[in-house]
PDB file of C-alpha atoms in Angstrom:
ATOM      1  CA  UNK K   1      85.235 119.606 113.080  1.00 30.00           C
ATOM      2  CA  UNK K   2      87.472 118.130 115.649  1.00 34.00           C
ATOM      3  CA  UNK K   3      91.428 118.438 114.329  1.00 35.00           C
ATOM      4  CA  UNK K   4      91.427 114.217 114.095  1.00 38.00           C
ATOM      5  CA  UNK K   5      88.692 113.952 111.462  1.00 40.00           C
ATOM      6  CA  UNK K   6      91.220 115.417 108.944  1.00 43.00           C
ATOM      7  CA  UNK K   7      93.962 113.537 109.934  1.00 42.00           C
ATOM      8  CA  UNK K   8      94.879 110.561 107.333  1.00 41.00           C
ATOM      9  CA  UNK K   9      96.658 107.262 107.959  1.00 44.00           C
ATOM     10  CA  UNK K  10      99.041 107.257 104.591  1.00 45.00           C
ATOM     11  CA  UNK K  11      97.533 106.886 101.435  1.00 42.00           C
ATOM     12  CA  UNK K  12      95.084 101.203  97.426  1.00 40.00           C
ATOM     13  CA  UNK K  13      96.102  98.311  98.955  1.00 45.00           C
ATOM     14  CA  UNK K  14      98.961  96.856  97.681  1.00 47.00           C
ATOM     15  CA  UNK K  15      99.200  93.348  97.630  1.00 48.00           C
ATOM     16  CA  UNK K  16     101.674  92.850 100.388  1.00 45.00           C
ATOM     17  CA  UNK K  17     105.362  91.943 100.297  1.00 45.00           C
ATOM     18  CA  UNK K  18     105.126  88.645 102.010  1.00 42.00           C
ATOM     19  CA  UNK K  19     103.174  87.158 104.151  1.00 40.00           C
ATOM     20  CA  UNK K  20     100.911  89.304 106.864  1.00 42.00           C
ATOM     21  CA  UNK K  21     101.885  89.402 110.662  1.00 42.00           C
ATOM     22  CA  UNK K  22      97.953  89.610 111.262  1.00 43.00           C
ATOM     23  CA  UNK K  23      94.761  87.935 109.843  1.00 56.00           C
ATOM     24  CA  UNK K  24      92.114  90.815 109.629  1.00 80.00           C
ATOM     25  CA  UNK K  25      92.503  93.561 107.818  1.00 91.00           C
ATOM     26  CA  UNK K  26      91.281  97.622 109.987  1.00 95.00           C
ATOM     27  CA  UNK K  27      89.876  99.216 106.996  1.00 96.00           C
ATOM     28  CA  UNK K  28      88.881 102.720 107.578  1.00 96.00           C
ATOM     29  CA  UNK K  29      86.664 105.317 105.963  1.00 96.00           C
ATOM     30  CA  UNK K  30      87.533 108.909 105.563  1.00 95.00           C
ATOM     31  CA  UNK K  31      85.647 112.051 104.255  1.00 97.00           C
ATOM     32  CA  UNK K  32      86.318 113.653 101.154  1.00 97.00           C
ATOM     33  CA  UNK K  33      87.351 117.208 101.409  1.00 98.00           C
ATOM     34  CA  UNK K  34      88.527 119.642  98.601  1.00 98.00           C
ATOM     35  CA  UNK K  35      91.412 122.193  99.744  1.00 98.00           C
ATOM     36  CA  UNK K  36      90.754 124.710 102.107  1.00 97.00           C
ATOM     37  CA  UNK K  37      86.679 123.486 102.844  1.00 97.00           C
ATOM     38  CA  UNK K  38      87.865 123.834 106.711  1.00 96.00           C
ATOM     39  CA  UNK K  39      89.602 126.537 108.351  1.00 94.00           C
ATOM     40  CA  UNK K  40      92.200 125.106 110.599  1.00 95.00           C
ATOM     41  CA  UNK K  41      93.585 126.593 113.491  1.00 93.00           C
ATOM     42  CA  UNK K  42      96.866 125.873 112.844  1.00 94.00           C
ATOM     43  CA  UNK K  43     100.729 126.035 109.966  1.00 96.00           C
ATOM     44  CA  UNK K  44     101.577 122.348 110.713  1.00 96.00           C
ATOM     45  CA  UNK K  45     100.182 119.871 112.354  1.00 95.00           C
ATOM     46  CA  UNK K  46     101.771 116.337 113.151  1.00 94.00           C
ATOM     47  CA  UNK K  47     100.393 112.799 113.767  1.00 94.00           C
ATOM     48  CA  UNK K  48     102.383 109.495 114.985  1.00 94.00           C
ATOM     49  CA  UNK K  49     100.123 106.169 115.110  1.00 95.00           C
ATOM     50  CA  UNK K  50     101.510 102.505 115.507  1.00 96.00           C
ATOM     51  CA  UNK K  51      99.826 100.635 113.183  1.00 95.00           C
ATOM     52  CA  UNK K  52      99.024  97.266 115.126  1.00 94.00           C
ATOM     53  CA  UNK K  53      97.116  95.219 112.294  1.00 94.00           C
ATOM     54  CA  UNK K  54      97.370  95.115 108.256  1.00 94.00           C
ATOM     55  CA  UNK K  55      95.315  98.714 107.813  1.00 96.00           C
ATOM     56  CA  UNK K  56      93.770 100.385 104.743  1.00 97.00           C
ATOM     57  CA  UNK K  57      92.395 103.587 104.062  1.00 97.00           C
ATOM     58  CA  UNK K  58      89.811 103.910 102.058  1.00 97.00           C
ATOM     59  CA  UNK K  59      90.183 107.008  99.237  1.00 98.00           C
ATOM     60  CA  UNK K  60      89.777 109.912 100.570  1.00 98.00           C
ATOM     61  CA  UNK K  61      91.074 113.265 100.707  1.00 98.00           C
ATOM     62  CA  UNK K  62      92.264 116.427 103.139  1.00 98.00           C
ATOM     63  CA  UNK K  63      91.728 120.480 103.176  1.00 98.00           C
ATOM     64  CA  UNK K  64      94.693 120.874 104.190  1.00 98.00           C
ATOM     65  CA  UNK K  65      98.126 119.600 102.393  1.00 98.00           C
ATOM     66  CA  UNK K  66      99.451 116.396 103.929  1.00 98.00           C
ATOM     67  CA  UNK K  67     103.358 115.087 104.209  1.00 98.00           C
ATOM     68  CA  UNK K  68     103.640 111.058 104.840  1.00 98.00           C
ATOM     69  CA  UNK K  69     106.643 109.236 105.701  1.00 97.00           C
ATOM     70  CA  UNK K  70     107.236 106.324 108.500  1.00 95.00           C
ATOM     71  CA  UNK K  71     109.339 106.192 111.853  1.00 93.00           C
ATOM     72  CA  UNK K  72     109.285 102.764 111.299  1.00 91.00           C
ATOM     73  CA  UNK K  73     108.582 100.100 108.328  1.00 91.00           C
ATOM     74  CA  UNK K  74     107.197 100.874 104.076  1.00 92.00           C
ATOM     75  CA  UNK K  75     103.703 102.138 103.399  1.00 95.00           C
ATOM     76  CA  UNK K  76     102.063 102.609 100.115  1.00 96.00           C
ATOM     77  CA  UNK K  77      99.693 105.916  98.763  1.00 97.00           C
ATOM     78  CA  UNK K  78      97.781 105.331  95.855  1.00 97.00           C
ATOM     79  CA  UNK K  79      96.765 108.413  93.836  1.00 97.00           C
ATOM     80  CA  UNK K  80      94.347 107.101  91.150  1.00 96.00           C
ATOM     81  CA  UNK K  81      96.785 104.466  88.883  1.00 95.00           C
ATOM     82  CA  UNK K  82      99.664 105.788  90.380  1.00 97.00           C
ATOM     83  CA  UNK K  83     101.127 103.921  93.906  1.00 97.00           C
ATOM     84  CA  UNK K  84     104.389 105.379  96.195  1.00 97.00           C
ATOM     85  CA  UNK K  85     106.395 103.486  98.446  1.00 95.00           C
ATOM     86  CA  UNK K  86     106.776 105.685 101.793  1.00 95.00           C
ATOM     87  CA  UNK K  87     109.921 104.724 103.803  1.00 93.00           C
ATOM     88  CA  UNK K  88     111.158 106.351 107.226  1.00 92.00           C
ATOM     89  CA  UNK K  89     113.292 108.687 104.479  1.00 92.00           C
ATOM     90  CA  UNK K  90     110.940 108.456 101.521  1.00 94.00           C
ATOM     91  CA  UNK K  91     108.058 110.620 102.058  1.00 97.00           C
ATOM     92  CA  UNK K  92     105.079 111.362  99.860  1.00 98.00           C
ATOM     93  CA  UNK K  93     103.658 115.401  99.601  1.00 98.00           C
ATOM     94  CA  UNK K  94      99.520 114.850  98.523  1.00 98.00           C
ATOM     95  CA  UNK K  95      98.448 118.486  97.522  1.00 98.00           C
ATOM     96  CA  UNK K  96      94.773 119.717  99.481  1.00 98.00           C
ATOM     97  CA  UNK K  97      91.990 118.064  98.055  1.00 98.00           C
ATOM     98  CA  UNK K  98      93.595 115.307  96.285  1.00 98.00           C
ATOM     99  CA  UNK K  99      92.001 111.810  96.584  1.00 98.00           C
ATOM    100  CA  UNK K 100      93.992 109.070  97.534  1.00 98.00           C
ATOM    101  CA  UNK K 101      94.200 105.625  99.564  1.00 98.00           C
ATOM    102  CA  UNK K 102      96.685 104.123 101.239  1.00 97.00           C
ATOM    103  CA  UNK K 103      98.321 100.859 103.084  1.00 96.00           C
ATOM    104  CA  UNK K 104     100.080 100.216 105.675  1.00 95.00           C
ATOM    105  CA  UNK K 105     101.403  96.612 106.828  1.00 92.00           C
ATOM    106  CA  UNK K 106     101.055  95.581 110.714  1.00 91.00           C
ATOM    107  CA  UNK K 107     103.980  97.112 112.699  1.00 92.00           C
ATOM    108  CA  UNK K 108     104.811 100.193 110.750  1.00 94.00           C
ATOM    109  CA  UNK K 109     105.032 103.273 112.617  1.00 95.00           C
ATOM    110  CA  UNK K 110     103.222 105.891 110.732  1.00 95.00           C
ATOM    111  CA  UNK K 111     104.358 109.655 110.586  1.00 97.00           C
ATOM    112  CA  UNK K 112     101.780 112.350 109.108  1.00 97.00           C
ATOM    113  CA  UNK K 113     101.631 116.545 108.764  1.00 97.00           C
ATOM    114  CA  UNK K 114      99.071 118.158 107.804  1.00 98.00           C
ATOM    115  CA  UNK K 115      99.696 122.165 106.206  1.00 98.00           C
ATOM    116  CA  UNK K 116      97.008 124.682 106.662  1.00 98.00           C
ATOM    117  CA  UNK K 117      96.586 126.073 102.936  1.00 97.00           C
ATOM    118  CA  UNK K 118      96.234 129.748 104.220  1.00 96.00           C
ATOM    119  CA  UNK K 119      99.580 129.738 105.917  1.00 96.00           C
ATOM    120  CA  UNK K 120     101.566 127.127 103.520  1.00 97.00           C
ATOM    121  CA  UNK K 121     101.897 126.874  99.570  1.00 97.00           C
ATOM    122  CA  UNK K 122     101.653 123.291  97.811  1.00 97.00           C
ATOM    123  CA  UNK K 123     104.935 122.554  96.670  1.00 97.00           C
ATOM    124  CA  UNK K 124     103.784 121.160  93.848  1.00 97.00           C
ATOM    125  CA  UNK K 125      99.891 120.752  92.180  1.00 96.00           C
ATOM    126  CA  UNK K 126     100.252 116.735  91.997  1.00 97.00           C
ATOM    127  CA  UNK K 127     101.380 114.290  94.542  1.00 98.00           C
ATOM    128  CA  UNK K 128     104.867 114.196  94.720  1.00 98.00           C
ATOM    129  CA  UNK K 129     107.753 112.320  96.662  1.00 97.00           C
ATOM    130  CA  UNK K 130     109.761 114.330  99.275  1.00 97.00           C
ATOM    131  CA  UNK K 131     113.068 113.607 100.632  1.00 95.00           C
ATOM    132  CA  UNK K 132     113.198 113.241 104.741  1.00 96.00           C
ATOM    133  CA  UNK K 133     116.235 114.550 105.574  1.00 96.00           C
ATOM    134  CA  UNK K 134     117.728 113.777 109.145  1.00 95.00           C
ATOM    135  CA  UNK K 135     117.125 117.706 109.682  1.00 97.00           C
ATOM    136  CA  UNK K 136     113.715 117.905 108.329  1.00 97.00           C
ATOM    137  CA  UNK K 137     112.693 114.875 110.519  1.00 96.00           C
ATOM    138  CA  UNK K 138     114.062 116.372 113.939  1.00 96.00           C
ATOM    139  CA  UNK K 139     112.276 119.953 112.741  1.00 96.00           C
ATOM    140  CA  UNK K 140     109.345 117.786 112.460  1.00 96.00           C
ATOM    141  CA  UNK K 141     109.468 115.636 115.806  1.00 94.00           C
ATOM    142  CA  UNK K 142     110.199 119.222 117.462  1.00 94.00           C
ATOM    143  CA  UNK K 143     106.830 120.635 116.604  1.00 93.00           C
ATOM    144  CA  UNK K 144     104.915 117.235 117.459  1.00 89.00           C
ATOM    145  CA  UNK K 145     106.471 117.988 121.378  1.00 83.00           C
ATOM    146  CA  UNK K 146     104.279 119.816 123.546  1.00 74.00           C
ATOM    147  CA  UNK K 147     104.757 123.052 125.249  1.00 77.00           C
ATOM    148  CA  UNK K 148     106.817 124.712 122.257  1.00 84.00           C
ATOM    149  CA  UNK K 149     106.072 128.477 122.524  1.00 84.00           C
ATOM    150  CA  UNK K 150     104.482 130.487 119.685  1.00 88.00           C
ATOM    151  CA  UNK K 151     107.563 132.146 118.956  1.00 92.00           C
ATOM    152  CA  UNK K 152     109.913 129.023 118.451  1.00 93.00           C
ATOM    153  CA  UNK K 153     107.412 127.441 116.562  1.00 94.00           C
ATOM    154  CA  UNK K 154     106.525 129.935 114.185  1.00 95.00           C
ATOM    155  CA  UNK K 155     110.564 129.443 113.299  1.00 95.00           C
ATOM    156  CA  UNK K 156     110.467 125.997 113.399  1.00 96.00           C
ATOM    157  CA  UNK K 157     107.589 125.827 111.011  1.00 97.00           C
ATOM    158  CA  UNK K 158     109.310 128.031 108.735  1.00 97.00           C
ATOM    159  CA  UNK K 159     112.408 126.260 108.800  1.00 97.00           C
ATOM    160  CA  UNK K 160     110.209 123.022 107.657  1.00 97.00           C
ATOM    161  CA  UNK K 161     108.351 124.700 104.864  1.00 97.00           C
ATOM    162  CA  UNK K 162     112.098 125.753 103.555  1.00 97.00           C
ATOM    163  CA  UNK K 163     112.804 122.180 103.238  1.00 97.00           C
ATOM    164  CA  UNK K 164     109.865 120.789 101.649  1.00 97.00           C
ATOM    165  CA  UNK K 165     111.454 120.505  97.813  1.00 95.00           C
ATOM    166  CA  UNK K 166     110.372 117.430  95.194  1.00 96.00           C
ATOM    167  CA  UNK K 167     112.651 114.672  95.575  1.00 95.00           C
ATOM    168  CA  UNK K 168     114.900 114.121  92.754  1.00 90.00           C
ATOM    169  CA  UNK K 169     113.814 110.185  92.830  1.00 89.00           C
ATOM    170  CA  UNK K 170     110.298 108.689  93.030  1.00 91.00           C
ATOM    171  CA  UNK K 171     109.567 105.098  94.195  1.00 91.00           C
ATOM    172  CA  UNK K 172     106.500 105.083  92.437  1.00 95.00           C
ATOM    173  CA  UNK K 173     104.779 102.644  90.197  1.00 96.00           C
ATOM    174  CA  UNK K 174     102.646 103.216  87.644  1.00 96.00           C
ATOM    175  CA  UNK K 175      99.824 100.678  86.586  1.00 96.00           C
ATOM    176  CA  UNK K 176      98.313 100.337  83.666  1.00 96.00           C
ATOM    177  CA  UNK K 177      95.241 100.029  82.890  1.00 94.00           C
ATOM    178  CA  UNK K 178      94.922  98.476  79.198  1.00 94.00           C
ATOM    179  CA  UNK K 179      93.301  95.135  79.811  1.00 96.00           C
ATOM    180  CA  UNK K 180      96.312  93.413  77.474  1.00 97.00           C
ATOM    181  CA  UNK K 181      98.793  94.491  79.802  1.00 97.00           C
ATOM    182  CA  UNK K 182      96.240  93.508  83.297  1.00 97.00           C
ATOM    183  CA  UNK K 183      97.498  89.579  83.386  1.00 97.00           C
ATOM    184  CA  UNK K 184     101.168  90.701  83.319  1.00 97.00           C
ATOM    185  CA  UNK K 185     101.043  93.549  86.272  1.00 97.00           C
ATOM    186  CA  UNK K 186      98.696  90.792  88.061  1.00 96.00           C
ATOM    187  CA  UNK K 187     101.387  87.958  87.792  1.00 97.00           C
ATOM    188  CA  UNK K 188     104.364  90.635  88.412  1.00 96.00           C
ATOM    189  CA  UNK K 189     102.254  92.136  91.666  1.00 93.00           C
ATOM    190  CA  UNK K 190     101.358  88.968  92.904  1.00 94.00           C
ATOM    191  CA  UNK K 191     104.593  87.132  92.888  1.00 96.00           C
ATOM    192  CA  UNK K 192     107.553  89.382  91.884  1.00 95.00           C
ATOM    193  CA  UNK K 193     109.840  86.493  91.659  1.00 95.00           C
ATOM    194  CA  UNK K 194     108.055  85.610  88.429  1.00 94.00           C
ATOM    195  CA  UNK K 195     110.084  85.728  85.853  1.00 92.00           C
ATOM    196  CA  UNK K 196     108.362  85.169  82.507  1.00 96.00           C
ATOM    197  CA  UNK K 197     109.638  86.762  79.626  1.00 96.00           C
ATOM    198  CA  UNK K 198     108.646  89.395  77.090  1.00 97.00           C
ATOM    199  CA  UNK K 199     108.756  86.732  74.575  1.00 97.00           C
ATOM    200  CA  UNK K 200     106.758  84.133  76.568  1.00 98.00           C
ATOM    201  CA  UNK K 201     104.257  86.718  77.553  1.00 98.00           C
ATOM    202  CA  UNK K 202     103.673  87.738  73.982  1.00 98.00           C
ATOM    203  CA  UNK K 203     102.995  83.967  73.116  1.00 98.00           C
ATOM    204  CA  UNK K 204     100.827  83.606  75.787  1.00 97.00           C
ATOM    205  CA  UNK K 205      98.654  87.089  75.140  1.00 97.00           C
ATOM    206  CA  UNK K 206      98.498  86.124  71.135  1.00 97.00           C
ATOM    207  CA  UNK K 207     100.591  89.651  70.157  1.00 97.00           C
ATOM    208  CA  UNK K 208     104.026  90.679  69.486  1.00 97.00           C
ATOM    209  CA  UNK K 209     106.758  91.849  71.615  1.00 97.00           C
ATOM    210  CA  UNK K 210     106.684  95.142  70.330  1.00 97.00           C
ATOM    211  CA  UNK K 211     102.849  95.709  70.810  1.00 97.00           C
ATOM    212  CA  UNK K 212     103.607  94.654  74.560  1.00 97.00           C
ATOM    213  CA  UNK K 213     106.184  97.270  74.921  1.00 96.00           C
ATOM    214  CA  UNK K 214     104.523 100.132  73.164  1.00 97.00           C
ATOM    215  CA  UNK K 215     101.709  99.717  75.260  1.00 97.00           C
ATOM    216  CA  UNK K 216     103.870  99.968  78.619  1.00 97.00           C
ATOM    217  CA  UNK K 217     105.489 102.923  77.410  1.00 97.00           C
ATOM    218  CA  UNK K 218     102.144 104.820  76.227  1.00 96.00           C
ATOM    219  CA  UNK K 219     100.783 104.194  79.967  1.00 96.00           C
ATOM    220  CA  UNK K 220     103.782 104.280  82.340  1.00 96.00           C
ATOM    221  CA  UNK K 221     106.677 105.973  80.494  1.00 95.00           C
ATOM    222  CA  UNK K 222     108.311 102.571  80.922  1.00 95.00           C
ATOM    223  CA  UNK K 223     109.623  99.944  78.904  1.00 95.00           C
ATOM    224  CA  UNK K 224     108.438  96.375  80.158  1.00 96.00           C
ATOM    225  CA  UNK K 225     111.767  95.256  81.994  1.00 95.00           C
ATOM    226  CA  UNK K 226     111.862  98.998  83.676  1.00 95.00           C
ATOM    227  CA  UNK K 227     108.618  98.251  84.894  1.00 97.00           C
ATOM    228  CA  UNK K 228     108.805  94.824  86.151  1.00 96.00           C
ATOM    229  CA  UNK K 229     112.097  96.118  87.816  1.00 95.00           C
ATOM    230  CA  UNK K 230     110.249  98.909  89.575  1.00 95.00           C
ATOM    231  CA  UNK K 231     107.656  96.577  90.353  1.00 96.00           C
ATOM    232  CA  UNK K 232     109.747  94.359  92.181  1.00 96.00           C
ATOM    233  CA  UNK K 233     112.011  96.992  94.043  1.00 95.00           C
ATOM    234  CA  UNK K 234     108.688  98.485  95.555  1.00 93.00           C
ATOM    235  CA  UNK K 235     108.187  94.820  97.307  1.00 93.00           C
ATOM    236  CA  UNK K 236     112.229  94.735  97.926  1.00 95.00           C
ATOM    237  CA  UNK K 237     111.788  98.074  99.796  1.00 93.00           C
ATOM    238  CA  UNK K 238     109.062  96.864 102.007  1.00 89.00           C
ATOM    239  CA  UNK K 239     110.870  93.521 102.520  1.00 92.00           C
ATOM    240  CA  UNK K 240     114.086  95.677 103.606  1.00 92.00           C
ATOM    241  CA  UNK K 241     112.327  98.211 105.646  1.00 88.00           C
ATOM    242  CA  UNK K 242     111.015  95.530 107.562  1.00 86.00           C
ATOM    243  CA  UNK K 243     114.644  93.829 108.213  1.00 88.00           C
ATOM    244  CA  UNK K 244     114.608  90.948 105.528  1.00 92.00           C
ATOM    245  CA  UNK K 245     118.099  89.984 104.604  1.00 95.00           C
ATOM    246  CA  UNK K 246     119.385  90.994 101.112  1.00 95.00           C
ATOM    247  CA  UNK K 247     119.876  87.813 100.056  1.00 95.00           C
ATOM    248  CA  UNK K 248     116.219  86.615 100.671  1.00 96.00           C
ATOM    249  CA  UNK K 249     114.826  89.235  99.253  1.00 96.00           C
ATOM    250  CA  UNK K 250     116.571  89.143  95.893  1.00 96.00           C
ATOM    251  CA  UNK K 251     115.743  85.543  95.399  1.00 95.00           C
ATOM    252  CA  UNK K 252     111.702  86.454  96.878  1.00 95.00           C
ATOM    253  CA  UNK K 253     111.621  89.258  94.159  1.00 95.00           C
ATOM    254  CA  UNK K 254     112.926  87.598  91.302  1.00 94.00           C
ATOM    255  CA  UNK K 255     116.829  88.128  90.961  1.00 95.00           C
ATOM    256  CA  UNK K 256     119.142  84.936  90.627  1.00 92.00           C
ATOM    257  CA  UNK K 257     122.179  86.642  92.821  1.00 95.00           C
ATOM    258  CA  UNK K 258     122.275  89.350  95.251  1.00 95.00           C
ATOM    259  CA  UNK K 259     124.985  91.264  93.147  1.00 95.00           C
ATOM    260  CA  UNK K 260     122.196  91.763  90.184  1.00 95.00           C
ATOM    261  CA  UNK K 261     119.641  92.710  92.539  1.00 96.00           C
ATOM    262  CA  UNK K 262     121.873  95.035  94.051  1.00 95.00           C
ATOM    263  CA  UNK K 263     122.150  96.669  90.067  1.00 95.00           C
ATOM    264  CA  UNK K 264     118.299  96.564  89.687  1.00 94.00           C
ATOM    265  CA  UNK K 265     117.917  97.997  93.446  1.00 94.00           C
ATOM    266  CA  UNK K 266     120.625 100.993  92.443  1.00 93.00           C
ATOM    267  CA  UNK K 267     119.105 102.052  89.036  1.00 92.00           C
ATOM    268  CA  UNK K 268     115.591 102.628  90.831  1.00 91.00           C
ATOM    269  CA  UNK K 269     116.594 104.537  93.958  1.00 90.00           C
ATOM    270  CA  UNK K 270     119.905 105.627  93.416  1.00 89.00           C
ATOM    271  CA  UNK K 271     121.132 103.321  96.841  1.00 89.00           C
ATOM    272  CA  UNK K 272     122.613 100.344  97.526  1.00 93.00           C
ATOM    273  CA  UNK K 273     120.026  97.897  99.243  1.00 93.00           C
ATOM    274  CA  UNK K 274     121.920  97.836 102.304  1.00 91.00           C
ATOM    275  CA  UNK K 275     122.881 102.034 102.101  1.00 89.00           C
ATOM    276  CA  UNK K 276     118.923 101.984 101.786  1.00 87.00           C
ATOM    277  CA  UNK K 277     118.393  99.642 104.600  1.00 83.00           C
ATOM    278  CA  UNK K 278     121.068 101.861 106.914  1.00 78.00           C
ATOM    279  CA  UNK K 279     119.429 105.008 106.678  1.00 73.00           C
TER     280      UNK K 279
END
């Protein structure tokens, strides 16, 4: 098996954060492979691919473990209900063998590793989001140059590994999948500037308020403003990543003034939108 065919693109479609730079959509088709069915030949093993058109990968899954992040532009994996944003320093860790999907918008510039399992633990035995340091990506972009010796790399790889730890913040979304709650995340994912109400949407769906929120708690861990607000900052984070001004993007993801964006924005990732947009 030729070192490509277990390379990845990142990891369901999203529906995209404004409007696409290109009509047709690559979709591609991947194997599905549980950890460790192929022996690879190498620690760590790096990928860099412009993505040209709107591209999705169909699920799929690796023997070997798999780091994503971006050089340039947001990305999304989806690991059954649950979807991550992947930014140039928000990276996404998918354990060997796990089945996932993924998205990526026309223009992004899409980073992969791949981690033989003989020669590197999982850091974790789900999916989990990984923070890409300044240090880890130069470590990185050192072992994707050709002619390192075996003896440089071997200490470059291990430096790597050392860094791999579970971010202490996610940008992941969680969706639902109780059919009462499938007309809200539909509205919220299609146009995150909506702004209906708890109270309206409980008139609308025939319950009460509290039946809404119980129900987004029991399936996402989060109450329904939490997860409207995650919602939209997963769009926000695209829109920024791709050089959207701040003040476009809070009024295109639902937020009356920049300065309560900028709240929402903080409580999810812990940033500023413009700290997130410098890095």
């Amino acid at each position: 098996m030729a070192i490509q065919d277990i390379r990845p693109g990142p990891a369901a479609r999203p529906r995209p954060a404004g409007p696409s730079r290109r009509d047709a959509v690559d979709s591609r088709r991947l194997p599905l492979y549980s950890a460790g069915e192929i022996d690879v030949p190498f620690v760590v093993e790096g990928m860099t691919e412009f993505i040209p058109c709107d591209t999705f990968w169909e699920e799929h899954s690796h023997p070997t473990h798999e780091l994503l992040w971006n050089r340039q532009g947001a990305s999304s994996a989806t690991v059954g209900r649950r979807i991550w944003t992947i930014t140039p320093t928000a990276g996404l860790w998918i354990p060997a063998g796990t089945p996932h999907s993924g998205w990526a918008p026309a223009g992004t510039w899409h980073r992969s590793a791949q981690f033989g399992v003989h020669a590197v633990p999982s850091i974790s035995d789900r999916p989990v989001a990984v923070e890409v340091t300044p240090l880890l990506r130069l470590l990185l972009d050192r072992l994707d140059t050709g002619g390192i010796v075996s003896e440089p790399r071997s200490r470059t790889e291990a430096m790597v590994v050392d860094l791999l730890v579970p971010a202490q913040r996610e940008l992941l979304l969680q969706i639902p999948a109780s059919p009462l709650l499938a007309p809200i995340v539909a509205a919220v994912r299609d146009d995150p500037a909506d702004t209906t109400t708890l109270a309206v949407w409980a008139a609308r769906l025939g319950v009460s308020t509290r039946t809404i929120t119980r129900a987004f708690r029991s399936e996402t861990g989060l109450g329904f403003s939490r997860w409207v607000a995650t919602a939209r900052v997963q769009h926000a984070v695209a829109m920024l990543t791709r050089g959207d001004e701040i003040d476009e993007v809070a009024a295109r993801t639902g937020y009356h003034s920049v300065s309560a964006f900028g709240v929402a924005f903080r409580r999810i990732t812990g940033l500023s939108p413009g700290r997130f947009r410098s890095q």
